Amino acid sequence: MTKTAVGHADAPASKPNAEAVAKAGSKSEAKDDLKTLPLAAVEKELRSSPDGLSQAEAERRLKQYGPNEIEEKKTSELLTFLGYFWGPIPWMIEVAVILSAVARHWPDFVIILVLLLANALVGFWEEHEAGNAIAALKATLAVKTRVLRDGKWVAPAARELVPGDVIRVRLGDIVPADARLLDGDPVEVDQSALTGESLPATRKSGEAIFSGSIIRRGEIGALVYATGAKTYFGRTAELVQGAKSVSHFQRAVLKIGNYLIILAMVMVSAIIAVAVIRGDPILTTLQFALVLTVAAIPVAMPTVLSVTMAVGARMLARKKAVVTRLVAIEELAGVDVLCADKTGTLTQNKLTLGDPFGVDGVTPAEVVLAGALASRVDNDDTIDLAVLGGLKDDQALKGYEPGHFQPFDPVHKRTEAAVTGPDGKAFKVTKGAPQVILALAANAPQVKSAVDKAVGEFAARGFRALGVARAEGDGDWQFLGVLPLFDPPREDARATIAAAERMGVKVKMVTGDALAIAQETAGKLGIGCNILDASTLGDEAQQKTPAAAKAIDDAEGFAQVFPEHKFHIVAALQSRGHIVGMTGDGVNDAPALKQADCGIAVASATDAARAAAAIVLMTPGLSVIIDAIQESRKIFQHMNSYAIYRIAETLRVLLFMTLAILIFNFYPLTAVMIVFLALLNDGAILSIAYDNVRYKNAPEVWNMRLVLGIATVLGAVGPIAAFGLFFLGNRVFHLSHPQLQTMMYLMLSVAGLMTIFQARTHGPWWSIRPAPIFLGAVTGAWTVATLLVLFGVLMAPLDWRLVLFVWAYALAWFLVTDPVKLLAYRLLDPVKDASRPEPETRAKARREPDSRARPTATTEVGANATATSEAGPDATIQGKSAAAPKPEPE
């Protein structure tokens, strides 16, 4: 079993809905006494106090209660390894091993057993390494918390909390365990991760707060009463254990595998039927049929998929994007709409103060001073820090004595402070939403028009506005002026958005800011000014109408967005056939991140957002997303090449073997030769994960008509060439039966490996330079096959002149086949159009991933290339200019 720290990024990614949570809670109501008992009784029950526990007692309780973690079901590594020997493909290999032993064909027995073990070992090792990479990431994201031990505040990992501990929670913290609040001011708690409710709830001293919720406002001590699986979150987490999904990519590849298995079974059945009619030895025929089936079906397909995904995940990790679900990489290949949060992703999330507006002769300096007095530096609030940073004089606050401070809350929408000035006079200051401050001010009728005009002008320039007021003693509030705050766009954001557009990905800005601010920011970023006010979407029923979905699809951004709007925006875009990526940072974004085809947690994301996302960014901005999209498209091309090659090679071997047996009653290969063929070809094709590819500047989609068409052309030409050589060997060179089999083995091995070079390109075979590791793997396989033939290892040897002839013959047919392939591409894929499909086509593609049309604009990169960093916004951070990847014609 693996374990997950409560309230941390490893928590189950699926967000339980409110109904399920309520149901789980009601079943455990009898166990919730510590949630409702008077606080003094809870302290007595837990044998604790507001002074906390000693370290020794905490260690004792940790042994008693166990870590503050949620157990996740995970199969042992031994069972995982043994799983590679279970299933239709391993069963057929195992039966072939048994039949070889029964028939006492020991060379066959050893080689087929090696094939079985090699497939299991490679697949297990790659899955193990991928799992370790993800575990290492999660360890770096482990949550720490402030705990009172031995009278001192320390910061151990959240997993070390025990019932009876006293913790301190403050703004932005994820509550690490169920706890009762101690003395202090009320706090605002966001429980949307548990209940789905977007608005924070106020919690006072004595009330309970639950693991996984977020502190939105305030700071207070709390007494832990439940940890791990005993928490409210821990009980509901069981509802989402074991949830699995299959990606579009995996479904398409599995369909290819099923097609090849059926094709192999049909042809092998024909061979067995004819062998029975002819009276051939049944045991030998069955063994040969099984070995042929093993060689023809995609034995290495799971391993190739695993290796390709793992290589992509490691590449992205080096670019500061950590994948928590491997299939998310390839989901990105099809993303054509990216919903990006404005703050922190498109902007710097660093508020700066503009030139203030004062009313009735109030100077800008006086407005800033009043706003600064209504702020607190220790709140670590970006707005407060921006206002305090706007003071021209570092000593401006000297002499002012702060009194009671009322922090911002979503109900009053303002802060307020009681202050005693240097002259000893008491007064109050407040800052907040301009309309709220105007409603307080006695001079509002005189200044409202001027204030509204100033706020409008600030909004048109992309500034958020804060109203500031002051009251002398117990007198009336007087409106002083407006503070403009600006969150500047990231310097690289515009170039990155342009790069995404050229890659066929539409970026839609999502923000909670007012419409005017959103329009101004979108214009500066080059997104467009068709910004939809999310407040006009109406209720949930209206949001699901075709008209609303079309409006969302047409919009270039969204303003005044609440968390529930994000979820429905993603769902509406998906209903229009889009593959949607979504960025987010807060716990409120978790539902939308989970709903999106690829949820992306940005660098500043909370642990709750990271838990719901499939990709976690470790650096700010969009450049890492561009890298991830490019990497996913490379992976798609690797798998597309593998699919064409695997289908073509299966057709080549099956057609030739079946026709030779049925027509000429001649077995052109022995069982050992077939196994050698499978081992060398599958070993070489594994390196395709590291090959150079040409990815498209448009969302990648499966076009099975094209894949099957090209593979069929390549697979049909192969048997023609093979029968030509068979004729020459039999009638011209007059080779013996064993030598003829050796010649055909060398032909199929050499020509089959040459087919890889045709399958990996849409243009001429030489149009994309092969990566050294890929070229080395193929060359190695060629060398081994040639040496086996020259030295006659488990087969009749061939003279070196015959070997050279076979090589020249295979090369000649390779050069003839390539123009045929190019002609097939022109016939099957005549329209070179990189534009996105229409909504109806995309909607169908979401339902049937193997029927989507294929965009064609392309760019060549290596699997280990660094070109993506030049295209992304991080290049600007590093002192380079951002530039979009440029397509290269094939």
mmCIF file of N, CA and C in Angstrom, residues 68-114:
data_model
loop_
_atom_site.group_PDB
_atom_site.id
_atom_site.type_symbol
_atom_site.label_atom_id
_atom_site.label_comp_id
_atom_site.label_asym_id
_atom_site.label_seq_id
_atom_site.Cartn_x
_atom_site.Cartn_y
_atom_site.Cartn_z
ATOM 1 N N ASN A 68 -0.439 10.661 9.256
ATOM 2 C CA ASN A 68 -1.583 11.436 8.782
ATOM 3 C C ASN A 68 -1.646 11.328 7.265
ATOM 4 N N GLU A 69 -2.020 10.132 6.796
ATOM 5 C CA GLU A 69 -2.038 9.826 5.376
ATOM 6 C C GLU A 69 -3.261 9.004 5.028
ATOM 7 N N ILE A 70 -3.606 9.045 3.742
ATOM 8 C CA ILE A 70 -4.700 8.216 3.231
ATOM 9 C C ILE A 70 -4.081 7.072 2.443
ATOM 10 N N GLU A 71 -4.409 5.866 2.804
ATOM 11 C CA GLU A 71 -3.848 4.716 2.104
ATOM 12 C C GLU A 71 -4.407 4.624 0.689
ATOM 13 N N GLU A 72 -3.530 4.385 -0.227
ATOM 14 C CA GLU A 72 -3.930 4.168 -1.618
ATOM 15 C C GLU A 72 -3.596 2.736 -2.003
ATOM 16 N N LYS A 73 -4.539 2.093 -2.639
ATOM 17 C CA LYS A 73 -4.313 0.712 -3.041
ATOM 18 C C LYS A 73 -3.290 0.668 -4.171
ATOM 19 N N LYS A 74 -2.265 -0.143 -3.956
ATOM 20 C CA LYS A 74 -1.249 -0.304 -4.979
ATOM 21 C C LYS A 74 -0.761 -1.745 -4.985
ATOM 22 N N THR A 75 -0.733 -2.329 -6.145
ATOM 23 C CA THR A 75 -0.288 -3.706 -6.272
ATOM 24 C C THR A 75 1.210 -3.784 -5.995
ATOM 25 N N SER A 76 1.629 -4.860 -5.335
ATOM 26 C CA SER A 76 3.043 -5.042 -5.051
ATOM 27 C C SER A 76 3.811 -5.161 -6.362
ATOM 28 N N GLU A 77 5.110 -4.844 -6.295
ATOM 29 C CA GLU A 77 5.928 -4.886 -7.505
ATOM 30 C C GLU A 77 6.028 -6.302 -8.057
ATOM 31 N N LEU A 78 6.017 -7.305 -7.168
ATOM 32 C CA LEU A 78 6.074 -8.695 -7.634
ATOM 33 C C LEU A 78 4.827 -9.034 -8.449
ATOM 34 N N LEU A 79 3.647 -8.637 -7.922
ATOM 35 C CA LEU A 79 2.416 -8.910 -8.653
ATOM 36 C C LEU A 79 2.358 -8.125 -9.959
ATOM 37 N N THR A 80 2.895 -6.895 -9.925
ATOM 38 C CA THR A 80 2.948 -6.104 -11.160
ATOM 39 C C THR A 80 3.796 -6.806 -12.217
ATOM 40 N N PHE A 81 4.952 -7.329 -11.798
ATOM 41 C CA PHE A 81 5.819 -8.048 -12.728
ATOM 42 C C PHE A 81 5.138 -9.311 -13.255
ATOM 43 N N LEU A 82 4.496 -10.055 -12.352
ATOM 44 C CA LEU A 82 3.815 -11.277 -12.780
ATOM 45 C C LEU A 82 2.658 -10.962 -13.721
ATOM 46 N N GLY A 83 2.094 -9.742 -13.615
ATOM 47 C CA GLY A 83 1.004 -9.351 -14.502
ATOM 48 C C GLY A 83 1.405 -9.316 -15.959
ATOM 49 N N TYR A 84 2.702 -9.167 -16.219
ATOM 50 C CA TYR A 84 3.170 -9.164 -17.607
ATOM 51 C C TYR A 84 3.152 -10.560 -18.228
ATOM 52 N N PHE A 85 2.900 -11.559 -17.395
ATOM 53 C CA PHE A 85 2.790 -12.926 -17.910
ATOM 54 C C PHE A 85 1.327 -13.355 -18.011
ATOM 55 N N TRP A 86 0.407 -12.418 -17.829
ATOM 56 C CA TRP A 86 -1.010 -12.730 -17.833
ATOM 57 C C TRP A 86 -1.726 -11.891 -18.882
ATOM 58 N N GLY A 87 -2.473 -12.532 -19.750
ATOM 59 C CA GLY A 87 -3.191 -11.841 -20.809
ATOM 60 C C GLY A 87 -3.097 -12.625 -22.106
ATOM 61 N N PRO A 88 -3.874 -12.236 -23.106
ATOM 62 C CA PRO A 88 -3.919 -13.002 -24.365
ATOM 63 C C PRO A 88 -2.558 -13.169 -25.030
ATOM 64 N N ILE A 89 -1.763 -12.082 -25.125
ATOM 65 C CA ILE A 89 -0.468 -12.178 -25.790
ATOM 66 C C ILE A 89 0.501 -13.065 -25.001
ATOM 67 N N PRO A 90 0.688 -12.833 -23.678
ATOM 68 C CA PRO A 90 1.571 -13.741 -22.928
ATOM 69 C C PRO A 90 1.083 -15.189 -22.942
ATOM 70 N N TRP A 91 -0.228 -15.399 -22.913
ATOM 71 C CA TRP A 91 -0.731 -16.779 -22.931
ATOM 72 C C TRP A 91 -0.259 -17.513 -24.175
ATOM 73 N N MET A 92 -0.341 -16.839 -25.340
ATOM 74 C CA MET A 92 0.058 -17.494 -26.581
ATOM 75 C C MET A 92 1.551 -17.815 -26.581
ATOM 76 N N ILE A 93 2.355 -16.885 -26.021
ATOM 77 C CA ILE A 93 3.786 -17.156 -25.949
ATOM 78 C C ILE A 93 4.051 -18.335 -25.009
ATOM 79 N N GLU A 94 3.338 -18.368 -23.886
ATOM 80 C CA GLU A 94 3.534 -19.452 -22.908
ATOM 81 C C GLU A 94 3.120 -20.804 -23.490
ATOM 82 N N VAL A 95 2.032 -20.836 -24.259
ATOM 83 C CA VAL A 95 1.616 -22.089 -24.895
ATOM 84 C C VAL A 95 2.679 -22.536 -25.896
ATOM 85 N N ALA A 96 3.256 -21.573 -26.625
ATOM 86 C CA ALA A 96 4.321 -21.916 -27.573
ATOM 87 C C ALA A 96 5.527 -22.502 -26.847
ATOM 88 N N VAL A 97 5.849 -21.939 -25.667
ATOM 89 C CA VAL A 97 6.955 -22.479 -24.865
ATOM 90 C C VAL A 97 6.666 -23.925 -24.468
ATOM 91 N N ILE A 98 5.438 -24.180 -24.006
ATOM 92 C CA ILE A 98 5.062 -25.534 -23.562
ATOM 93 C C ILE A 98 5.110 -26.523 -24.725
ATOM 94 N N LEU A 99 4.555 -26.112 -25.869
ATOM 95 C CA LEU A 99 4.561 -27.005 -27.034
ATOM 96 C C LEU A 99 5.981 -27.299 -27.505
ATOM 97 N N SER A 100 6.867 -26.302 -27.412
ATOM 98 C CA SER A 100 8.255 -26.535 -27.798
ATOM 99 C C SER A 100 8.907 -27.572 -26.887
ATOM 100 N N ALA A 101 8.582 -27.491 -25.583
ATOM 101 C CA ALA A 101 9.140 -28.467 -24.640
ATOM 102 C C ALA A 101 8.573 -29.854 -24.901
ATOM 103 N N VAL A 102 7.265 -29.934 -25.155
ATOM 104 C CA VAL A 102 6.640 -31.236 -25.420
ATOM 105 C C VAL A 102 7.231 -31.860 -26.682
ATOM 106 N N ALA A 103 7.455 -31.045 -27.715
ATOM 107 C CA ALA A 103 8.015 -31.547 -28.970
ATOM 108 C C ALA A 103 9.538 -31.699 -28.908
ATOM 109 N N ARG A 104 10.133 -31.304 -27.737
ATOM 110 C CA ARG A 104 11.579 -31.391 -27.532
ATOM 111 C C ARG A 104 12.364 -30.550 -28.545
ATOM 112 N N HIS A 105 11.775 -29.416 -28.947
ATOM 113 C CA HIS A 105 12.483 -28.462 -29.791
ATOM 114 C C HIS A 105 13.160 -27.444 -28.864
ATOM 115 N N TRP A 106 14.284 -27.862 -28.276
ATOM 116 C CA TRP A 106 14.876 -27.052 -27.206
ATOM 117 C C TRP A 106 15.395 -25.687 -27.667
ATOM 118 N N PRO A 107 15.974 -25.571 -28.857
ATOM 119 C CA PRO A 107 16.346 -24.202 -29.288
ATOM 120 C C PRO A 107 15.128 -23.268 -29.346
ATOM 121 N N ASP A 108 14.026 -23.797 -29.895
ATOM 122 C CA ASP A 108 12.798 -22.998 -29.929
ATOM 123 C C ASP A 108 12.357 -22.654 -28.511
ATOM 124 N N PHE A 109 12.423 -23.629 -27.625
ATOM 125 C CA PHE A 109 11.986 -23.443 -26.238
ATOM 126 C C PHE A 109 12.755 -22.294 -25.580
ATOM 127 N N VAL A 110 14.080 -22.312 -25.712
ATOM 128 C CA VAL A 110 14.918 -21.297 -25.060
ATOM 129 C C VAL A 110 14.651 -19.904 -25.646
ATOM 130 N N ILE A 111 14.599 -19.813 -26.969
ATOM 131 C CA ILE A 111 14.451 -18.496 -27.609
ATOM 132 C C ILE A 111 13.071 -17.901 -27.331
ATOM 133 N N ILE A 112 12.030 -18.729 -27.395
ATOM 134 C CA ILE A 112 10.680 -18.206 -27.126
ATOM 135 C C ILE A 112 10.561 -17.791 -25.661
ATOM 136 N N LEU A 113 11.199 -18.553 -24.762
ATOM 137 C CA LEU A 113 11.189 -18.184 -23.341
ATOM 138 C C LEU A 113 11.900 -16.854 -23.130
ATOM 139 N N VAL A 114 13.006 -16.646 -23.852
ATOM 140 C CA VAL A 114 13.717 -15.366 -23.765
ATOM 141 C C VAL A 114 12.823 -14.221 -24.235
#
